[in-house]
CSV table of N, CA and C in Angstrom, one decimal:
chain,number,residue,atom,x,y,z
A,19,MET,N,0.8,-1.2,0.0
A,19,MET,CA,0.0,0.0,0.0
A,19,MET,C,0.9,1.2,0.0
A,20,VAL,N,0.4,2.3,-0.7
A,20,VAL,CA,1.1,3.5,-0.7
A,20,VAL,C,0.4,4.5,0.1
A,21,PHE,N,1.1,5.2,1.1
A,21,PHE,CA,0.5,6.2,1.9
A,21,PHE,C,0.9,7.5,1.3
A,22,LEU,N,0.0,8.4,1.3
A,22,LEU,CA,0.2,9.8,0.8
A,22,LEU,C,0.7,10.7,1.9
A,23,ASN,N,1.5,11.7,1.6
A,23,ASN,CA,1.9,12.6,2.6
A,23,ASN,C,0.8,13.7,2.7
A,24,GLU,N,0.8,14.5,3.8
A,24,GLU,CA,-0.3,15.4,4.1
A,24,GLU,C,-0.5,16.4,3.0
A,25,THR,N,0.5,16.8,2.2
A,25,THR,CA,0.3,17.8,1.1
A,25,THR,C,-0.5,17.2,0.0
A,26,GLU,N,-0.6,15.9,-0.2
A,26,GLU,CA,-1.3,15.3,-1.3
A,26,GLU,C,-2.7,14.9,-0.9
A,27,ILE,N,-3.1,15.1,0.3
A,27,ILE,CA,-4.4,14.6,0.8
A,27,ILE,C,-5.6,15.3,0.1
A,28,PRO,N,-5.6,16.6,-0.1
A,28,PRO,CA,-6.8,17.3,-0.7
A,28,PRO,C,-7.0,16.7,-2.1
A,29,LEU,N,-6.0,16.5,-2.9
A,29,LEU,CA,-6.2,15.9,-4.2
A,29,LEU,C,-6.7,14.4,-4.1
A,30,ALA,N,-6.1,13.7,-3.2
A,30,ALA,CA,-6.6,12.3,-3.0
A,30,ALA,C,-8.0,12.2,-2.6
A,31,ARG,N,-8.5,13.2,-1.8
A,31,ARG,CA,-9.9,13.1,-1.3
A,31,ARG,C,-10.8,13.3,-2.5
A,32,ARG,N,-10.4,14.0,-3.5
A,32,ARG,CA,-11.3,14.3,-4.6
A,32,ARG,C,-11.5,13.1,-5.5
A,33,GLU,N,-10.6,12.1,-5.4
A,33,GLU,CA,-10.7,10.9,-6.2
A,33,GLU,C,-12.0,10.2,-5.9
A,34,GLN,N,-12.6,9.7,-6.9
A,34,GLN,CA,-13.8,8.9,-6.8
A,34,GLN,C,-13.4,7.5,-7.2
A,35,PHE,N,-13.7,6.5,-6.3
A,35,PHE,CA,-13.3,5.1,-6.6
A,35,PHE,C,-14.5,4.3,-7.0
A,36,GLU,N,-14.4,3.8,-8.2
A,36,GLU,CA,-15.4,3.0,-8.8
A,36,GLU,C,-14.9,1.6,-8.9
A,37,LEU,N,-15.5,0.7,-8.2
A,37,LEU,CA,-15.1,-0.7,-8.2
A,37,LEU,C,-16.0,-1.6,-9.1
A,38,SER,N,-15.4,-2.5,-9.8
A,38,SER,CA,-16.2,-3.4,-10.7
A,38,SER,C,-17.0,-4.3,-9.8
A,39,PRO,N,-18.1,-4.9,-10.3
A,39,PRO,CA,-18.9,-5.8,-9.5
A,39,PRO,C,-18.2,-7.2,-9.4
A,40,LEU,N,-17.3,-7.5,-10.2
A,40,LEU,CA,-16.6,-8.8,-10.2
A,40,LEU,C,-15.4,-8.7,-9.3
A,41,PRO,N,-15.1,-9.8,-8.5
A,41,PRO,CA,-13.9,-9.8,-7.8
A,41,PRO,C,-12.7,-9.9,-8.7
A,42,SER,N,-11.7,-9.1,-8.5
A,42,SER,CA,-10.5,-9.1,-9.4
A,42,SER,C,-9.4,-8.5,-8.6
A,43,ALA,N,-8.2,-8.6,-9.1
A,43,ALA,CA,-7.0,-8.0,-8.5
A,43,ALA,C,-7.2,-6.5,-8.5
A,44,GLU,N,-7.7,-5.9,-9.6
A,44,GLU,CA,-7.9,-4.5,-9.7
A,44,GLU,C,-8.9,-4.0,-8.7
A,45,GLN,N,-10.0,-4.7,-8.5
A,45,GLN,CA,-11.0,-4.4,-7.5
A,45,GLN,C,-10.4,-4.4,-6.1
A,46,LYS,N,-9.6,-5.4,-5.8
A,46,LYS,CA,-9.0,-5.5,-4.5
A,46,LYS,C,-8.0,-4.3,-4.3
A,47,ARG,N,-7.3,-4.0,-5.3
A,47,ARG,CA,-6.4,-2.8,-5.3
A,47,ARG,C,-7.1,-1.5,-5.0
A,48,GLN,N,-8.3,-1.3,-5.7
A,48,GLN,CA,-9.0,-0.1,-5.5
A,48,GLN,C,-9.7,-0.1,-4.1
A,49,LEU,N,-10.1,-1.2,-3.6
A,49,LEU,CA,-10.7,-1.2,-2.3
A,49,LEU,C,-9.6,-1.0,-1.2
A,50,ASP,N,-8.4,-1.5,-1.5
A,50,ASP,CA,-7.3,-1.2,-0.6
A,50,ASP,C,-7.0,0.3,-0.6
A,51,VAL,N,-7.0,1.0,-1.8
A,51,VAL,CA,-6.8,2.4,-1.8
A,51,VAL,C,-7.9,3.2,-1.0
A,52,PHE,N,-9.1,2.7,-1.1
A,52,PHE,CA,-10.2,3.4,-0.3
A,52,PHE,C,-9.9,3.2,1.2
A,53,LYS,N,-9.5,2.0,1.6
A,53,LYS,CA,-9.2,1.8,3.0
A,53,LYS,C,-8.0,2.6,3.4
A,54,VAL,N,-7.0,2.8,2.6
A,54,VAL,CA,-5.9,3.7,2.9
A,54,VAL,C,-6.4,5.1,3.2
A,55,ARG,N,-7.3,5.6,2.3
A,55,ARG,CA,-7.9,6.9,2.5
A,55,ARG,C,-8.6,7.0,3.9
A,56,LEU,N,-9.4,5.9,4.2
A,56,LEU,CA,-10.0,5.8,5.5
A,56,LEU,C,-9.0,5.8,6.7
A,57,HIS,N,-7.9,5.1,6.5
A,57,HIS,CA,-6.9,5.0,7.5
A,57,HIS,C,-6.3,6.4,7.7
A,58,GLU,N,-6.0,7.1,6.6
A,58,GLU,CA,-5.5,8.5,6.7
A,58,GLU,C,-6.4,9.4,7.4
A,59,GLU,N,-7.7,9.3,7.2
A,59,GLU,CA,-8.7,10.1,7.9
A,59,GLU,C,-8.8,9.7,9.3
A,60,ILE,N,-8.6,8.5,9.7
A,60,ILE,CA,-8.6,8.0,11.1
A,60,ILE,C,-7.4,8.7,11.8
A,61,LEU,N,-6.2,8.7,11.2
A,61,LEU,CA,-5.0,9.3,11.8
A,61,LEU,C,-5.2,10.8,11.9
A,62,ARG,N,-5.7,11.4,10.9
A,62,ARG,CA,-6.0,12.9,11.0
A,62,ARG,C,-7.0,13.2,12.1
A,63,SER,N,-8.0,12.4,12.2
A,63,SER,CA,-9.1,12.7,13.2
A,63,SER,C,-8.5,12.4,14.6
A,64,GLN,N,-7.7,11.4,14.7
A,64,GLN,CA,-7.0,11.2,16.0
A,64,GLN,C,-6.1,12.4,16.4
A,65,ARG,N,-5.3,12.9,15.5
A,65,ARG,CA,-4.4,14.0,15.8
A,65,ARG,C,-5.2,15.2,16.2
A,66,ARG,N,-6.3,15.5,15.5
A,66,ARG,CA,-7.1,16.7,15.8
A,66,ARG,C,-8.3,16.5,16.7
A,67,ASN,N,-8.4,15.3,17.2
A,67,ASN,CA,-9.6,15.0,18.1
A,67,ASN,C,-10.9,15.3,17.4
A,68,TYR,N,-11.0,14.9,16.1
A,68,TYR,CA,-12.3,15.1,15.4
A,68,TYR,C,-13.0,13.7,15.2
A,69,THR,N,-14.2,13.8,14.9
A,69,THR,CA,-15.0,12.6,14.4
A,69,THR,C,-15.1,12.7,12.9
A,70,PHE,N,-15.5,11.6,12.3
A,70,PHE,CA,-15.9,11.6,10.9
A,70,PHE,C,-16.9,10.4,10.8
A,71,SER,N,-17.6,10.5,9.7
A,71,SER,CA,-18.7,9.5,9.5
A,71,SER,C,-18.5,8.8,8.2
A,72,LEU,N,-19.0,7.6,8.1
A,72,LEU,CA,-19.0,6.7,6.9
A,72,LEU,C,-20.5,6.3,6.7
A,73,ILE,N,-20.9,6.5,5.5
A,73,ILE,CA,-22.3,6.1,5.1
A,73,ILE,C,-22.2,5.0,4.0
A,74,ARG,N,-22.9,3.9,4.2
A,74,ARG,CA,-23.0,2.9,3.1
A,74,ARG,C,-24.4,3.0,2.6
A,75,LEU,N,-24.6,3.0,1.3
A,75,LEU,CA,-25.9,3.1,0.7
A,75,LEU,C,-26.1,2.1,-0.4
A,76,ALA,N,-27.1,1.3,-0.3
A,76,ALA,CA,-27.5,0.3,-1.3
A,76,ALA,C,-28.7,0.8,-2.0
A,77,VAL,N,-28.7,0.9,-3.3
A,77,VAL,CA,-29.7,1.6,-4.0
A,77,VAL,C,-30.8,0.7,-4.7
A,78,GLY,N,-31.5,-0.1,-3.9
A,78,GLY,CA,-32.6,-0.8,-4.5
A,78,GLY,C,-32.2,-2.1,-5.2
A,79,SER,N,-33.0,-2.4,-6.2
A,79,SER,CA,-32.8,-3.7,-6.9
A,79,SER,C,-31.5,-3.7,-7.7
A,80,GLU,N,-30.9,-4.9,-7.8
A,80,GLU,CA,-29.6,-5.0,-8.4
A,80,GLU,C,-29.7,-4.6,-9.9
A,81,GLN,N,-30.8,-5.0,-10.6
A,81,GLN,CA,-30.9,-4.6,-12.0
A,81,GLN,C,-31.1,-3.1,-12.2
A,82,ASN,N,-31.8,-2.5,-11.3
A,82,ASN,CA,-31.9,-1.0,-11.3
A,82,ASN,C,-30.6,-0.3,-11.2
A,83,ALA,N,-29.8,-0.8,-10.2
A,83,ALA,CA,-28.5,-0.3,-9.9
A,83,ALA,C,-27.6,-0.5,-11.1
A,84,LYS,N,-27.7,-1.7,-11.7
A,84,LYS,CA,-26.8,-2.0,-12.9
A,84,LYS,C,-27.1,-1.1,-14.0
A,85,ASP,N,-28.4,-0.9,-14.3
A,85,ASP,CA,-28.8,0.0,-15.4
A,85,ASP,C,-28.4,1.4,-15.2
A,86,ASP,N,-28.4,1.9,-14.0
A,86,ASP,CA,-28.2,3.3,-13.8
A,86,ASP,C,-27.0,3.7,-12.9
A,87,SER,N,-26.0,2.8,-12.9
A,87,SER,CA,-24.9,3.0,-12.0
A,87,SER,C,-24.2,4.3,-12.2
A,88,SER,N,-24.0,4.7,-13.5
A,88,SER,CA,-23.3,6.0,-13.7
A,88,SER,C,-24.2,7.2,-13.3
A,89,GLU,N,-25.5,7.0,-13.5
A,89,GLU,CA,-26.4,8.1,-13.0
A,89,GLU,C,-26.5,8.2,-11.5
A,90,PHE,N,-26.4,7.0,-10.8
A,90,PHE,CA,-26.3,7.1,-9.3
A,90,PHE,C,-25.0,7.7,-8.9
A,91,LEU,N,-23.9,7.4,-9.5
A,91,LEU,CA,-22.7,8.1,-9.1
A,91,LEU,C,-22.7,9.6,-9.3
A,92,GLU,N,-23.3,10.0,-10.5
A,92,GLU,CA,-23.4,11.4,-10.7
A,92,GLU,C,-24.3,12.1,-9.7
A,93,LEU,N,-25.4,11.4,-9.3
A,93,LEU,CA,-26.3,11.9,-8.3
A,93,LEU,C,-25.6,12.1,-7.0
A,94,LEU,N,-24.9,11.0,-6.5
A,94,LEU,CA,-24.1,11.1,-5.3
A,94,LEU,C,-23.1,12.2,-5.3
A,95,ARG,N,-22.4,12.3,-6.4
A,95,ARG,CA,-21.3,13.3,-6.5
A,95,ARG,C,-22.0,14.7,-6.4
A,96,SER,N,-23.2,14.9,-6.8
A,96,SER,CA,-23.8,16.2,-6.8
A,96,SER,C,-24.2,16.6,-5.4
A,97,ILE,N,-24.3,15.6,-4.5
A,97,ILE,CA,-24.8,15.8,-3.1
A,97,ILE,C,-23.6,16.0,-2.1
A,98,ILE,N,-22.5,15.2,-2.4
A,98,ILE,CA,-21.4,15.3,-1.4
A,98,ILE,C,-20.5,16.4,-1.7
A,99,ARG,N,-19.6,16.7,-0.7
A,99,ARG,CA,-18.6,17.8,-0.9
A,99,ARG,C,-17.4,17.2,-1.7
A,100,GLU,N,-16.6,18.1,-2.3
A,100,GLU,CA,-15.6,17.6,-3.2
A,100,GLU,C,-14.5,16.9,-2.4
A,101,TYR,N,-14.4,17.0,-1.2
A,101,TYR,CA,-13.3,16.3,-0.4
A,101,TYR,C,-13.9,15.1,0.3
A,102,ASP,N,-15.2,14.8,0.2
A,102,ASP,CA,-15.7,13.5,0.7
A,102,ASP,C,-15.2,12.4,-0.2
A,103,ILE,N,-15.1,11.2,0.4
A,103,ILE,CA,-14.5,10.1,-0.4
A,103,ILE,C,-15.6,9.1,-0.7
A,104,LEU,N,-15.8,8.9,-2.0
A,104,LEU,CA,-16.9,8.1,-2.6
A,104,LEU,C,-16.3,6.8,-3.2
A,105,CYS,N,-16.8,5.7,-2.8
A,105,CYS,CA,-16.4,4.4,-3.4
A,105,CYS,C,-17.6,3.5,-3.8
A,106,THR,N,-17.5,2.9,-5.0
A,106,THR,CA,-18.5,1.9,-5.3
A,106,THR,C,-18.0,0.6,-4.8
A,107,VAL,N,-18.7,0.1,-3.8
A,107,VAL,CA,-18.2,-1.1,-3.1
A,107,VAL,C,-18.5,-2.3,-4.0
A,108,LYS,N,-19.7,-2.4,-4.6
A,108,LYS,CA,-20.1,-3.4,-5.5
A,108,LYS,C,-21.3,-2.8,-6.3
A,109,GLN,N,-21.8,-3.5,-7.3
A,109,GLN,CA,-22.9,-3.0,-8.1
A,109,GLN,C,-24.1,-2.5,-7.2
A,110,GLY,N,-24.4,-1.3,-7.2
A,110,GLY,CA,-25.5,-0.7,-6.5
A,110,GLY,C,-25.3,-0.4,-5.0
A,111,GLU,N,-24.0,-0.6,-4.6
A,111,GLU,CA,-23.7,-0.3,-3.2
A,111,GLU,C,-22.5,0.7,-3.1
A,112,TYR,N,-22.6,1.7,-2.3
A,112,TYR,CA,-21.6,2.8,-2.3
A,112,TYR,C,-21.3,3.0,-0.8
A,113,ALA,N,-20.0,3.5,-0.6
A,113,ALA,CA,-19.5,3.9,0.7
A,113,ALA,C,-19.0,5.3,0.5
A,114,ILE,N,-19.3,6.2,1.5
A,114,ILE,CA,-18.9,7.6,1.4
A,114,ILE,C,-18.4,7.9,2.8
A,115,ALA,N,-17.1,8.4,2.8
A,115,ALA,CA,-16.5,8.9,4.1
A,115,ALA,C,-16.7,10.4,4.1
A,116,PHE,N,-17.2,10.9,5.2
A,116,PHE,CA,-17.4,12.4,5.4
A,116,PHE,C,-16.5,12.9,6.5
A,117,PRO,N,-15.4,13.5,6.1
A,117,PRO,CA,-14.4,14.0,7.1
A,117,PRO,C,-15.1,15.1,8.0
A,118,GLU,N,-14.7,15.1,9.2
A,118,GLU,CA,-15.1,16.1,10.2
A,118,GLU,C,-16.7,16.3,10.2
A,119,THR,N,-17.3,15.1,10.2
A,119,THR,CA,-18.8,15.1,10.2
A,119,THR,C,-19.3,14.2,11.4
A,120,THR,N,-20.1,14.8,12.2
A,120,THR,CA,-20.7,14.1,13.4
A,120,THR,C,-21.7,13.1,12.9
A,121,GLY,N,-22.1,12.2,13.8
A,121,GLY,CA,-23.2,11.3,13.6
A,121,GLY,C,-24.5,11.9,13.3
A,122,GLU,N,-24.8,13.0,14.0
A,122,GLU,CA,-26.0,13.8,13.7
A,122,GLU,C,-26.1,14.3,12.3
A,123,THR,N,-25.0,14.9,11.9
A,123,THR,CA,-24.9,15.5,10.5
A,123,THR,C,-25.0,14.3,9.5
A,124,ALA,N,-24.3,13.2,9.8
A,124,ALA,CA,-24.4,12.1,8.9
A,124,ALA,C,-25.8,11.5,8.7
A,125,ASN,N,-26.6,11.6,9.8
A,125,ASN,CA,-28.0,11.1,9.7
A,125,ASN,C,-28.7,12.1,8.8
A,126,GLN,N,-28.5,13.4,8.8
A,126,GLN,CA,-29.2,14.3,7.9
A,126,GLN,C,-28.7,14.1,6.5
A,127,ILE,N,-27.4,13.9,6.3
A,127,ILE,CA,-26.9,13.6,4.9
A,127,ILE,C,-27.5,12.3,4.4
A,128,ALA,N,-27.6,11.3,5.2
A,128,ALA,CA,-28.1,10.0,4.8
A,128,ALA,C,-29.6,10.1,4.4
A,129,ALA,N,-30.3,10.9,5.2
A,129,ALA,CA,-31.8,11.1,4.8
A,129,ALA,C,-31.9,11.8,3.4
A,130,ARG,N,-31.0,12.8,3.2
A,130,ARG,CA,-31.0,13.5,1.9
A,130,ARG,C,-30.6,12.6,0.8
A,131,LEU,N,-29.6,11.7,1.0
A,131,LEU,CA,-29.1,10.8,0.0
A,131,LEU,C,-30.3,9.8,-0.3
A,132,LYS,N,-30.9,9.3,0.7
A,132,LYS,CA,-32.0,8.3,0.5
A,132,LYS,C,-33.1,8.9,-0.3
A,133,GLU,N,-33.5,10.2,0.1
A,133,GLU,CA,-34.6,10.9,-0.6
A,133,GLU,C,-34.2,11.1,-2.0
A,134,SER,N,-33.0,11.5,-2.3
A,134,SER,CA,-32.6,11.8,-3.7
A,134,SER,C,-32.6,10.5,-4.5
A,135,VAL,N,-32.1,9.4,-4.0
A,135,VAL,CA,-32.1,8.1,-4.7
A,135,VAL,C,-33.6,7.7,-4.9
A,136,LEU,N,-34.5,7.8,-3.9
A,136,LEU,CA,-35.9,7.4,-4.1
A,136,LEU,C,-36.5,8.2,-5.2
A,137,ARG,N,-36.2,9.5,-5.3
A,137,ARG,CA,-36.8,10.4,-6.4
A,137,ARG,C,-36.3,9.9,-7.7
A,138,LYS,N,-35.0,9.5,-7.8
A,138,LYS,CA,-34.5,9.1,-9.1
A,138,LYS,C,-35.1,7.7,-9.5
A,139,ILE,N,-35.3,6.8,-8.5
A,139,ILE,CA,-35.9,5.5,-8.8
A,139,ILE,C,-37.3,5.7,-9.3
A,140,TRP,N,-38.1,6.6,-8.6
A,140,TRP,CA,-39.5,6.8,-8.9
A,140,TRP,C,-39.6,7.5,-10.3
A,141,ALA,N,-38.6,8.4,-10.6
A,141,ALA,CA,-38.6,9.2,-11.8
A,141,ALA,C,-38.5,8.2,-13.0
A,142,ASN,N,-37.7,7.1,-12.8
A,142,ASN,CA,-37.5,6.1,-13.8
A,142,ASN,C,-38.6,5.1,-13.9
A,143,ALA,N,-39.5,5.2,-13.0
A,143,ALA,CA,-40.7,4.3,-12.9
A,143,ALA,C,-40.3,2.8,-12.9
A,144,VAL,N,-39.3,2.5,-12.0
A,144,VAL,CA,-38.8,1.1,-11.9
A,144,VAL,C,-39.8,0.4,-11.0
A,145,SER,N,-40.4,-0.7,-11.6
A,145,SER,CA,-41.4,-1.4,-10.9
A,145,SER,C,-40.8,-2.3,-9.8
A,146,ASP,N,-39.6,-2.9,-10.0
A,146,ASP,CA,-39.1,-3.8,-9.0
A,146,ASP,C,-38.1,-3.1,-8.0
A,147,ALA,N,-38.2,-1.8,-8.0
A,147,ALA,CA,-37.3,-1.0,-7.1
A,147,ALA,C,-37.6,-1.3,-5.6
A,148,LEU,N,-36.5,-1.4,-4.9
A,148,LEU,CA,-36.6,-1.5,-3.4
A,148,LEU,C,-36.2,-0.2,-2.8
A,149,GLU,N,-36.6,0.0,-1.6
A,149,GLU,CA,-36.2,1.3,-0.9
A,149,GLU,C,-34.7,1.2,-0.6
A,150,PRO,N,-34.0,2.3,-0.8
A,150,PRO,CA,-32.5,2.2,-0.5
A,150,PRO,C,-32.3,1.9,0.9
A,151,ALA,N,-31.2,1.2,1.2
A,151,ALA,CA,-30.8,0.8,2.5
A,151,ALA,C,-29.6,1.7,2.9
A,152,VAL,N,-29.6,2.3,4.1
A,152,VAL,CA,-28.5,3.2,4.5
A,152,VAL,C,-28.0,2.7,5.8
A,153,GLY,N,-26.6,2.7,6.0
A,153,GLY,CA,-26.0,2.4,7.2
A,153,GLY,C,-25.0,3.4,7.5
A,154,ILE,N,-24.8,3.8,8.8
A,154,ILE,CA,-23.9,4.9,9.2
A,154,ILE,C,-23.0,4.3,10.3
A,155,ALA,N,-21.7,4.7,10.2
A,155,ALA,CA,-20.7,4.4,11.2
A,155,ALA,C,-20.0,5.7,11.5
A,156,CYS,N,-19.6,5.9,12.8
A,156,CYS,CA,-18.9,7.1,13.2
A,156,CYS,C,-17.6,6.8,13.8
A,157,PHE,N,-16.5,7.4,13.5
A,157,PHE,CA,-15.3,7.3,14.2
A,157,PHE,C,-15.2,8.2,15.3
A,158,PRO,N,-14.8,7.8,16.5
A,158,PRO,CA,-14.3,6.5,16.9
A,158,PRO,C,-15.4,5.7,17.6
A,159,LYS,N,-16.6,6.2,17.7
A,159,LYS,CA,-17.6,5.4,18.4
A,159,LYS,C,-17.9,4.0,17.8
A,160,ASP,N,-18.0,3.9,16.5
A,160,ASP,CA,-18.4,2.6,15.9
A,160,ASP,C,-17.2,1.8,15.4
A,161,GLY,N,-16.0,2.3,15.5
A,161,GLY,CA,-14.8,1.6,15.0
A,161,GLY,C,-13.6,2.5,15.0
A,162,THR,N,-12.5,1.9,15.0
A,162,THR,CA,-11.2,2.7,15.0
A,162,THR,C,-10.3,2.2,13.9
A,163,THR,N,-10.8,1.3,13.0
A,163,THR,CA,-10.1,0.9,11.8
A,163,THR,C,-11.0,1.0,10.6
A,164,ALA,N,-10.4,1.0,9.4
A,164,ALA,CA,-11.3,1.1,8.2
A,164,ALA,C,-12.2,-0.1,8.1
A,165,ASP,N,-11.7,-1.3,8.4
A,165,ASP,CA,-12.5,-2.5,8.3
A,165,ASP,C,-13.7,-2.4,9.3
A,166,ASP,N,-13.4,-2.0,10.5
A,166,ASP,CA,-14.4,-1.9,11.6
A,166,ASP,C,-15.5,-0.9,11.1
A,167,LEU,N,-15.1,0.2,10.6
A,167,LEU,CA,-16.1,1.2,10.2
A,167,LEU,C,-17.0,0.7,9.0
A,168,LEU,N,-16.3,0.1,8.0
A,168,LEU,CA,-17.1,-0.5,6.9
A,168,LEU,C,-18.1,-1.5,7.3
A,169,LYS,N,-17.6,-2.4,8.2
A,169,LYS,CA,-18.5,-3.4,8.7
A,169,LYS,C,-19.7,-2.8,9.6
A,170,SER,N,-19.4,-1.8,10.4
A,170,SER,CA,-20.4,-1.2,11.2
A,170,SER,C,-21.5,-0.5,10.4
A,171,ALA,N,-21.1,0.0,9.2
A,171,ALA,CA,-22.0,0.8,8.4
A,171,ALA,C,-22.8,-0.2,7.5
A,172,GLU,N,-22.6,-1.4,7.5
A,172,GLU,CA,-23.4,-2.4,6.6
A,172,GLU,C,-24.8,-2.4,7.0
């Protein structure tokens, strides 16, 4: 794994990680990069005594997510800040790290994300659509490692 120094972090945070739905060496590498970003955020939050939040969002039926994955990514990018960290975990499932964000604020963001995804699904008149599922984890309350936070937000 490659760790970035502090001067490179703002650029790294703007990266959007899109992982393929099939297990592969590239998908594992990209997930490792996302976990590195989470680890860096953990270290920064520990140094500054901050919290941050992680939201996992599953967007309804797998077919709906497959058909509209680029539209969902565009929608999510329009809602989050440029330095939030977005990752496509698998087809139709996304993880977003929100630096310096409390659990209360994360709940508000999650509600906004869920509402926006529902509007998009309804606008497309998808008959087999399921309501989006949202999970939230906060550092350090729900975990102190990237893996703990990802699992807590499932």
